[in-house]
CSV table of C-alpha atoms and ligand atoms in Angstrom, one decimal:
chain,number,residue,atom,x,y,z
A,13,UNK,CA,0.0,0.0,0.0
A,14,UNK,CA,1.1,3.5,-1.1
A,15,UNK,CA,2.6,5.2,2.1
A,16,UNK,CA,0.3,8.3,2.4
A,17,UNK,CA,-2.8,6.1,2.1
A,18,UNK,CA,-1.2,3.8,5.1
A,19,UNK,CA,-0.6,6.8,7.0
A,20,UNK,CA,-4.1,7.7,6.6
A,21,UNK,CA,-6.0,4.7,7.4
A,22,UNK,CA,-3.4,4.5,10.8
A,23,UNK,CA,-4.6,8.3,11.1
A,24,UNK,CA,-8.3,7.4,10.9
A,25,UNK,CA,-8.1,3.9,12.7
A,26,UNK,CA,-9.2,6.0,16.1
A,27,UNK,CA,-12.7,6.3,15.0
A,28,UNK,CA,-12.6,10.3,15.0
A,29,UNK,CA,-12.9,12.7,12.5
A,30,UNK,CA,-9.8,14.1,11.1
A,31,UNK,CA,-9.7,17.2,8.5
A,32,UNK,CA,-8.2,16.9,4.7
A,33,UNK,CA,-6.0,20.0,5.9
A,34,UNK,CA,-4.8,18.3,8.5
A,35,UNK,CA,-3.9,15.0,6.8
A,36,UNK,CA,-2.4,16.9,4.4
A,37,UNK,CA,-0.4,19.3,6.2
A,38,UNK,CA,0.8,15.9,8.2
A,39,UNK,CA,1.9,14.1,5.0
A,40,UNK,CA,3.1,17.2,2.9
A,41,UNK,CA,0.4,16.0,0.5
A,42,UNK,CA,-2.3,18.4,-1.1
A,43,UNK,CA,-5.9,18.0,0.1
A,44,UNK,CA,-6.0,16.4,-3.8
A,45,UNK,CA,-3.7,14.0,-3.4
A,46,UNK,CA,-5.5,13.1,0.3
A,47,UNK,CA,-8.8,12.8,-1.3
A,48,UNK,CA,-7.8,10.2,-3.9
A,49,UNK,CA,-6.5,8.2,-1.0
A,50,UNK,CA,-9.3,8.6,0.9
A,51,UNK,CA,-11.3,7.3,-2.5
A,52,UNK,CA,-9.0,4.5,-2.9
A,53,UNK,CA,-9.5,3.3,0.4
A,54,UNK,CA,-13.1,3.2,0.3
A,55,UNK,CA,-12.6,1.3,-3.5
A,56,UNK,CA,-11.5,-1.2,-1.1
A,57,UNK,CA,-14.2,-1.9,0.5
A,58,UNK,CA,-13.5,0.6,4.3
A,59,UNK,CA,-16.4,2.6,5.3
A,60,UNK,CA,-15.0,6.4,5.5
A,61,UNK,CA,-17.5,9.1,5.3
A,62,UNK,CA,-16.7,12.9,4.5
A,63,UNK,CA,-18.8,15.9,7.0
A,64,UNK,CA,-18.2,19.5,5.7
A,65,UNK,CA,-16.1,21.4,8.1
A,66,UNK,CA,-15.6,18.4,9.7
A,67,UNK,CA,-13.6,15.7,7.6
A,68,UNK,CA,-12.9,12.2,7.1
A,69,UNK,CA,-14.4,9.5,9.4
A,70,UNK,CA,-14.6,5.8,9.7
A,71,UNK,CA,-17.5,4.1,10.2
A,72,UNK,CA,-16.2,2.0,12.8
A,73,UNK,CA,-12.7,2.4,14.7
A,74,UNK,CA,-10.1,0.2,13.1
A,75,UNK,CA,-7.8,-2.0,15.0
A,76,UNK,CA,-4.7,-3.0,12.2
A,77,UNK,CA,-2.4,-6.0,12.4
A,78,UNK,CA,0.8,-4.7,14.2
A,79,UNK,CA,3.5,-7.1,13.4
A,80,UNK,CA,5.8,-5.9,15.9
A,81,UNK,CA,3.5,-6.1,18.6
A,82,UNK,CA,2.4,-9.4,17.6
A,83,UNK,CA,6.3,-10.5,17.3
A,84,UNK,CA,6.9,-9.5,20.8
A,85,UNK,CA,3.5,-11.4,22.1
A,86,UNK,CA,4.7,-14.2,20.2
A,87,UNK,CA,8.6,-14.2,21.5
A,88,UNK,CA,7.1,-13.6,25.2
A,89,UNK,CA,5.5,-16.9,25.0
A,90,UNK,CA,8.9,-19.0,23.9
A,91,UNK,CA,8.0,-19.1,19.9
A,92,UNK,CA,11.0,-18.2,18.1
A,93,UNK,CA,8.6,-17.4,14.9
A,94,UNK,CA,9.2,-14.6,12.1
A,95,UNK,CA,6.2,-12.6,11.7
A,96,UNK,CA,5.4,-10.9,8.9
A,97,UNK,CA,1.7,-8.3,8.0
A,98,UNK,CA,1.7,-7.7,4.5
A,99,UNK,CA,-1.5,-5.2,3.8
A,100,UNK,CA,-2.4,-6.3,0.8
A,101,UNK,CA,-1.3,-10.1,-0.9
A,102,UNK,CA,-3.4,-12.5,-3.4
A,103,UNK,CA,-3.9,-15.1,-0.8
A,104,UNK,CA,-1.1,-15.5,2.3
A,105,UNK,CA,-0.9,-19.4,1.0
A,106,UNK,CA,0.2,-18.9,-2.1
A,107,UNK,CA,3.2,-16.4,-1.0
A,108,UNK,CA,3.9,-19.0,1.5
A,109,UNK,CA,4.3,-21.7,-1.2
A,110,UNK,CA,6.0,-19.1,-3.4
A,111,UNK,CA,8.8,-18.8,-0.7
A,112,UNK,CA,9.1,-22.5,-0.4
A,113,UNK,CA,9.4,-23.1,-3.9
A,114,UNK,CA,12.1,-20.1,-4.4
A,115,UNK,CA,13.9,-22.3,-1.4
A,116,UNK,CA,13.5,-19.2,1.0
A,117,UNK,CA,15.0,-20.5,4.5
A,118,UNK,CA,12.0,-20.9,6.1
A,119,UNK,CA,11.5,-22.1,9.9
A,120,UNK,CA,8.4,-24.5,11.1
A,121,UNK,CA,6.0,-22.0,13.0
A,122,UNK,CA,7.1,-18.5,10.8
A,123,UNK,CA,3.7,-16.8,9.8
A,124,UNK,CA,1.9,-14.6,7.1
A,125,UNK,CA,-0.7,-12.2,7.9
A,126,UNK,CA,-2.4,-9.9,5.1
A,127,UNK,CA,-5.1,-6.9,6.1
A,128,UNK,CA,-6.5,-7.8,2.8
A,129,UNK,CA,-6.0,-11.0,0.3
A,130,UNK,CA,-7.3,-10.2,-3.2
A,131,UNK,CA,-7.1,-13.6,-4.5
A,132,UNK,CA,-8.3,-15.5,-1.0
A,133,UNK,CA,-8.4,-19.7,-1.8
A,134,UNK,CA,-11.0,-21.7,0.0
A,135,UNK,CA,-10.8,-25.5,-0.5
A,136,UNK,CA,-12.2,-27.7,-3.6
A,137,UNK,CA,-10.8,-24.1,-5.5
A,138,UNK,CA,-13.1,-22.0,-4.0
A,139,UNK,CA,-12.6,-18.5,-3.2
A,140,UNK,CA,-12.5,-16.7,0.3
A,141,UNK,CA,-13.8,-13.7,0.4
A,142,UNK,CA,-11.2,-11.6,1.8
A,143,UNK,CA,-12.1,-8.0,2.8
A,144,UNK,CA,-10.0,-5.3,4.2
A,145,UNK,CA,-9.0,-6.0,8.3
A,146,UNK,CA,-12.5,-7.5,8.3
A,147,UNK,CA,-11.1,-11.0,9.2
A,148,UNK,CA,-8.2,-12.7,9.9
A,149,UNK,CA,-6.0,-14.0,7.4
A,150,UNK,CA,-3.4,-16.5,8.4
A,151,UNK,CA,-0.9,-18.6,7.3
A,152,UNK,CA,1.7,-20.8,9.2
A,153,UNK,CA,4.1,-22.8,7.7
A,154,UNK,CA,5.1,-26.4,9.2
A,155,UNK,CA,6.8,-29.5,8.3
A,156,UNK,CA,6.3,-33.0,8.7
A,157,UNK,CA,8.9,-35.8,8.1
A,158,UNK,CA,6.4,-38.6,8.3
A,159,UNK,CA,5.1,-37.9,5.0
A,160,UNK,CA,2.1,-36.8,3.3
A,161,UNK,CA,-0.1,-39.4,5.3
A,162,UNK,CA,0.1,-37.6,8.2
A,163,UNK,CA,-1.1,-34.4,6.9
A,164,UNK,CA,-4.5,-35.8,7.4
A,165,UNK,CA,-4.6,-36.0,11.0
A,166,UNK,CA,-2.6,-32.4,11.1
A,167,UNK,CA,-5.7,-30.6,8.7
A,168,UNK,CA,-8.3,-31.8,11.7
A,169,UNK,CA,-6.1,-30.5,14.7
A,170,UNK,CA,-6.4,-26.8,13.0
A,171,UNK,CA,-10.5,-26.9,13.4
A,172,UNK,CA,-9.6,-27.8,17.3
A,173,UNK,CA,-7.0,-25.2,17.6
A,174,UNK,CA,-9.2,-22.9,16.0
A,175,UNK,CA,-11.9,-24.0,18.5
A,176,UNK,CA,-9.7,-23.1,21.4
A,177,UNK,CA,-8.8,-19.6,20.1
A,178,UNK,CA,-12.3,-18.7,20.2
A,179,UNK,CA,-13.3,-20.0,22.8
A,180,UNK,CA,-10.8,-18.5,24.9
A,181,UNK,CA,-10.9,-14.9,22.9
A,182,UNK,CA,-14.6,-14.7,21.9
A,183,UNK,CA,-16.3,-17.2,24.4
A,184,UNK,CA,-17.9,-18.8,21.7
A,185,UNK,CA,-18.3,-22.9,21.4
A,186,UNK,CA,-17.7,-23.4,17.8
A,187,UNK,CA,-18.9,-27.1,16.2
A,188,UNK,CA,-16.6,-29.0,13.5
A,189,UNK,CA,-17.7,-30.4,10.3
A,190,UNK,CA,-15.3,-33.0,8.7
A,191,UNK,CA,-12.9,-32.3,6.9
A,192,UNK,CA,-11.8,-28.6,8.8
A,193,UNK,CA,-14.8,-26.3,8.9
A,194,UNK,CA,-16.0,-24.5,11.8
A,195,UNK,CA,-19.2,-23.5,12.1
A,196,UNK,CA,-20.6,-21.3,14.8
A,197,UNK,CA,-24.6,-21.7,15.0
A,198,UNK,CA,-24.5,-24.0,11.6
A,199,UNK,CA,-22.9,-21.1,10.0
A,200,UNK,CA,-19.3,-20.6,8.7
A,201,UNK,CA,-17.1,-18.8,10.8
A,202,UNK,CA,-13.8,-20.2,9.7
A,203,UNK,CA,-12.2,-22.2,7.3
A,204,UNK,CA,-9.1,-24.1,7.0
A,205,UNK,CA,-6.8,-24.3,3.8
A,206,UNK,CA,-3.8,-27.3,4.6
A,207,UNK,CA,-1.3,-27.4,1.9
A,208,UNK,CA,1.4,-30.1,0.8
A,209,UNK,CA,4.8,-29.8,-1.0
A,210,UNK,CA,6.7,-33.0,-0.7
A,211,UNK,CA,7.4,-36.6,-1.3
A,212,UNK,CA,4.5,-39.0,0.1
A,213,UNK,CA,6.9,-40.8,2.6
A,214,UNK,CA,9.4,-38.6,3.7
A,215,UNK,CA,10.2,-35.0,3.8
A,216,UNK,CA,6.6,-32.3,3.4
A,217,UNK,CA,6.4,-28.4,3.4
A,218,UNK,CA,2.9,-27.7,5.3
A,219,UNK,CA,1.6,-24.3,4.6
A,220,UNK,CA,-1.7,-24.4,7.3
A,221,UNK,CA,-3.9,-21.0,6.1
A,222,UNK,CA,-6.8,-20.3,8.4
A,223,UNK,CA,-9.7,-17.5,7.8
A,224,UNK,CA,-11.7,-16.7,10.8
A,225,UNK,CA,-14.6,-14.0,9.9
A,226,UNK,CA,-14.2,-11.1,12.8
A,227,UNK,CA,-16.5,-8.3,11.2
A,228,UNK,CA,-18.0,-9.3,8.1
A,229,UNK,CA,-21.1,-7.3,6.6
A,230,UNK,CA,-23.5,-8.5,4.4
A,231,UNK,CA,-22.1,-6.2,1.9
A,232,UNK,CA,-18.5,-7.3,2.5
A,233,UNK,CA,-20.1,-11.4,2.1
A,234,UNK,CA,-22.5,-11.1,-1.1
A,235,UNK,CA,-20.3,-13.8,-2.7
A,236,UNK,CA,-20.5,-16.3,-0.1
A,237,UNK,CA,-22.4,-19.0,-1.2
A,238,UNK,CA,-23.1,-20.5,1.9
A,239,UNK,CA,-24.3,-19.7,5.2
A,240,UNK,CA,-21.7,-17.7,6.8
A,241,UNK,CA,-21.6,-15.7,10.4
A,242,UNK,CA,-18.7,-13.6,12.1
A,243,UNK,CA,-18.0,-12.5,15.1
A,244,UNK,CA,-19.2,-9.2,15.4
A,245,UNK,CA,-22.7,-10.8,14.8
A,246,UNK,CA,-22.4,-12.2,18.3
A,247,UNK,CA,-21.6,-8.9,19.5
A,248,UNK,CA,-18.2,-9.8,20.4
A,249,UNK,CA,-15.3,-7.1,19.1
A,250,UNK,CA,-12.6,-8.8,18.7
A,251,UNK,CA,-8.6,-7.5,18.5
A,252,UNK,CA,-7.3,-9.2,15.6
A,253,UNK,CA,-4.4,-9.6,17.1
A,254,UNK,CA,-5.5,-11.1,20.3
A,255,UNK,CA,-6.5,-13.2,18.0
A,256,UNK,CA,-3.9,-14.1,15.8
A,257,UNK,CA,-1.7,-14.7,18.7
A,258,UNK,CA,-4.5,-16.8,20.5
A,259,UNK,CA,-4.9,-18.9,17.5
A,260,UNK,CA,-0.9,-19.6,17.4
A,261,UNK,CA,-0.1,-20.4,20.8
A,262,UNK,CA,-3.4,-22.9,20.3
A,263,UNK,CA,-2.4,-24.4,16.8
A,264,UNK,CA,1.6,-25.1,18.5
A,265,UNK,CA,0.2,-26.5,21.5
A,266,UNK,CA,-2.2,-29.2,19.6
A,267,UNK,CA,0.4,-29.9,17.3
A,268,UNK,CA,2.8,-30.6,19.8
A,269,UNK,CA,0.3,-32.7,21.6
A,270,UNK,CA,-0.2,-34.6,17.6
A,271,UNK,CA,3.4,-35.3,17.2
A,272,UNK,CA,3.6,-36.8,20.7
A,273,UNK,CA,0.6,-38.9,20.6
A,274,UNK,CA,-1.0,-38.8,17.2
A,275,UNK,CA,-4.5,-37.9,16.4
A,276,UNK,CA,-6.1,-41.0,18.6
A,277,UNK,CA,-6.0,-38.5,21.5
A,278,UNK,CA,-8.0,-36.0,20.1
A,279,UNK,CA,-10.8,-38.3,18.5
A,280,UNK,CA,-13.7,-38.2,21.0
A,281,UNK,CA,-13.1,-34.6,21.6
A,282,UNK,CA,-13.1,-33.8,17.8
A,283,UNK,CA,-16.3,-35.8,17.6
A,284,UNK,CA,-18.0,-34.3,20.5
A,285,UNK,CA,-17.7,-31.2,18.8
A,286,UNK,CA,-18.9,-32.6,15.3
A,287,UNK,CA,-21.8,-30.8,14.1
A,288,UNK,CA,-23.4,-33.9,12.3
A,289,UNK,CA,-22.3,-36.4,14.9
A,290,UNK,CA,-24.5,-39.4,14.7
A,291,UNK,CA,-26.9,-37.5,11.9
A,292,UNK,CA,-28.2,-39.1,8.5
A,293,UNK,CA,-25.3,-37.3,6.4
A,294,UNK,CA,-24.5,-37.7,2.7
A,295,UNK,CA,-21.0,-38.2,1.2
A,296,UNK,CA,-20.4,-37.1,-2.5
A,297,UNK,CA,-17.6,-36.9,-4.4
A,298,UNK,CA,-17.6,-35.9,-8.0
A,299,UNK,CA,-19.5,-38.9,-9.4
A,300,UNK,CA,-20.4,-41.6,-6.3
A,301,UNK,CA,-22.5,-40.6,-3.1
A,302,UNK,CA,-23.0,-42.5,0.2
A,303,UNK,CA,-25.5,-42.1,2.9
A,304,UNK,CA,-25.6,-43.2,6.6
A,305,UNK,CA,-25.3,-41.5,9.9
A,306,UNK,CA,-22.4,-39.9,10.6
A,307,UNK,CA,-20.1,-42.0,13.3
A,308,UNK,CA,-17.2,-38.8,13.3
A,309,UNK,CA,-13.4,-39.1,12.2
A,310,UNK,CA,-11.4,-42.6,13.1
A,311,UNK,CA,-7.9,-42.5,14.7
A,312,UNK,CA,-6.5,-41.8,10.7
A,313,UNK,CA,-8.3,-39.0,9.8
A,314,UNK,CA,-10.8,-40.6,7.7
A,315,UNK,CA,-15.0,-39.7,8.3
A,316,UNK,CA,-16.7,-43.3,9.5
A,317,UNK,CA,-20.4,-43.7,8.2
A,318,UNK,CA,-22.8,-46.5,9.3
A,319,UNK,CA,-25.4,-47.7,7.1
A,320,UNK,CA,-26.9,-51.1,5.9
A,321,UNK,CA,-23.5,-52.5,5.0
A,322,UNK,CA,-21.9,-51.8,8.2
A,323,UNK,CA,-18.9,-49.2,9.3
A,324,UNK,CA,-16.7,-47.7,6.8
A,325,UNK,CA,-14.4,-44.5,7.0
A,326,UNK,CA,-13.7,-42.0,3.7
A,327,UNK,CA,-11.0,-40.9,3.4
A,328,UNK,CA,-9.3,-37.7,0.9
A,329,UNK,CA,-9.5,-34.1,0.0
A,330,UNK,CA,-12.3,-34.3,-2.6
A,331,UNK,CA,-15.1,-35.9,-0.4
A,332,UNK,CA,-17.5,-33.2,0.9
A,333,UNK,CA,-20.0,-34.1,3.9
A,334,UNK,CA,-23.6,-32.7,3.5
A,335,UNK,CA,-26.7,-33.2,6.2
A,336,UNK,CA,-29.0,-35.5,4.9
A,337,UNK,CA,-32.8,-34.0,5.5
A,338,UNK,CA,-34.9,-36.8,5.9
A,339,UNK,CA,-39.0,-37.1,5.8
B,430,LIG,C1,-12.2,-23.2,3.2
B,430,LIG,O1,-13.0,-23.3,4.2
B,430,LIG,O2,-12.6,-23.3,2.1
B,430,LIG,C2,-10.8,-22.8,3.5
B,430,LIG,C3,-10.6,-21.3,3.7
B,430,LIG,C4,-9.1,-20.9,4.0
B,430,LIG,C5,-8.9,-19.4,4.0
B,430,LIG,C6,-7.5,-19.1,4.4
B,430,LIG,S1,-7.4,-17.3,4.7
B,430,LIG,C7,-5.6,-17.5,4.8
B,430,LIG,C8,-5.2,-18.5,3.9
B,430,LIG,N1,-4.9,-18.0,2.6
B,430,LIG,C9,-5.8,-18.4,1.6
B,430,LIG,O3,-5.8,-18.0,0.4
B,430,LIG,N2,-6.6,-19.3,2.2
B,430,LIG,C10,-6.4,-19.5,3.6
């Protein structure tokens, strides 16, 4: 982002009104060059409004990322991480994959955090609607040296960690639904986006992008195509990076916890938080579906489903799980 505009939104963050004159006079800009930054920014989607005699507001204070702040919260509890807020990237995944690819040095637990991702990925090739420090946008990157297998088991852990961030920031009890979404109310809060570069038994780059929906409006979410909430909905107002570091500390502590004792331990309370545990569900992937009631995950990752022909777990990327509406 173009300095002055930066300088302006951090200007503006308070919530209070602050004159053209001023903000230029502060930047050694003309009031021209401050109201095309002030247009720009609201191109992207931030609610400033102009009074006469008055100036520029926002809607809404603003709280930005502050990546020294969140380097320090992160150091203070024992991560030796590299933190890095970009304000605007095409999705924090893909520049995390771009770095491992270019054979940048990178160190388990180092993490990516945009205000704004233009190019957002969901999973199946979705997109995720990515609006200006409306949500959190998170990437982590990880390794794994017991191949791609285990990547499985890793993918689930995220929707627990995620569970504990919110419950301990926002007091919210989220639910799960197989593979990694998390769903507050039968809504989507959050979503999880686990990526793979690697050889299937040994060595694996893990990239582990998270979104988690802090103060979405129904103007930022008109392409969502499925129910979504946030977190301002259930009036909670939430520092994004409380958050951020809340979400790290829980995502290093459950994968500690996996690489000690696998994802056995974490089974019943990953199904106790299943939102279609033992419900009539259907599994489809591209051409074949299945139906059955839901049983939850098995110690490998996979979904188990009970029908006529007994107990059988699904396992891989492309299966989606859908609540089967009977009568
Ligand atoms: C999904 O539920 O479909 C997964 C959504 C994952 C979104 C996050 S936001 C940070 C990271 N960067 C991306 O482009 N995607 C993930």
């Amino acid at each position: 982002m173009h300095p002055s505009k930066w300088a302006i939104l951090q200007a503006l963050s308070g919530g209070d009104f602050v004159s053209g004159e001023q903000l230029g006079q502060q930047l050694a800009i003309s009031r021209a060059a401050v109201a095309k930054h002030i247009k720009s920014l609201q191109q992207m989607g931030l609610d400033i409004f102009c009074v006469t005699g008055k100036g520029y507001c926002l809607s809404a204070p603003l709280t930005l990322l502050d990546a020294e702040l969140l380097q320090r919260a992160l150091t203070a509890l024992g991560y030796r991480a590299q933190v890095q807020v970009v304000t605007e990237i095409d999705s924090t995944n893909s520049q995390l994959m771009r770095a491992i690819r270019a054979g940048q040095r990178l160190q388990p637990g180092d993490l990516l955090l945009a205000e704004r991702q233009t190019a957002g990925r969901g999973r199946r090739g979705r997109q995720w609607v990515s609006p200006f420090a409306r949500s959190l946008y998170f990437s982590m990157y990880w390794r794994l040296f017991d191949g791609i297998q285990a990547a499985m088991g890793l993918s689930l852990l995220v929707g627990l960690a995620v569970a504990d961030a919110v419950a301990a920031l926002a007091g919210q009890q989220v639910q799960l639904k197989w593979p990694n979404d998390v769903l507050l109310n039968g809504k989507k809060l959050a979503g999880v986006l686990v990526e793979l570069e690697g050889t299937a038994e040994g060595h694996c780059d893990v990239i582990i992008g998270i979104g988690i929906n802090c103060y979405l409006s129904e103007h930022d979410a008109q392409n969502i195509n499925q129910p979504w909430t946030a977190l301002n909905q259930y009036g909670v107002s939430i520092d994004r990076n409380e958050l951020a570091v809340a979400l790290y500390h829980a995502l290093q502590q459950r994968l500690a916890r996996y690489h000690q004792l696998g994802l056995a331990a974490v089974v019943d309370e990953w199904n106790q938080l299943h939102a279609y545990q033992n419900q009539p569900v259907m599994l489809l992937t591209g051409e074949k579906q299945w139906r059955g009631i839901c049983r939850g995950i098995d110690c490998q990752g996979g979904i188990v489903l009970e029908n006529d022909s007994g107990r059988r777990s699904y396992y891989g990327g492309e299966i989606s799980l859908r609540r089967e509406v009977v009568g």
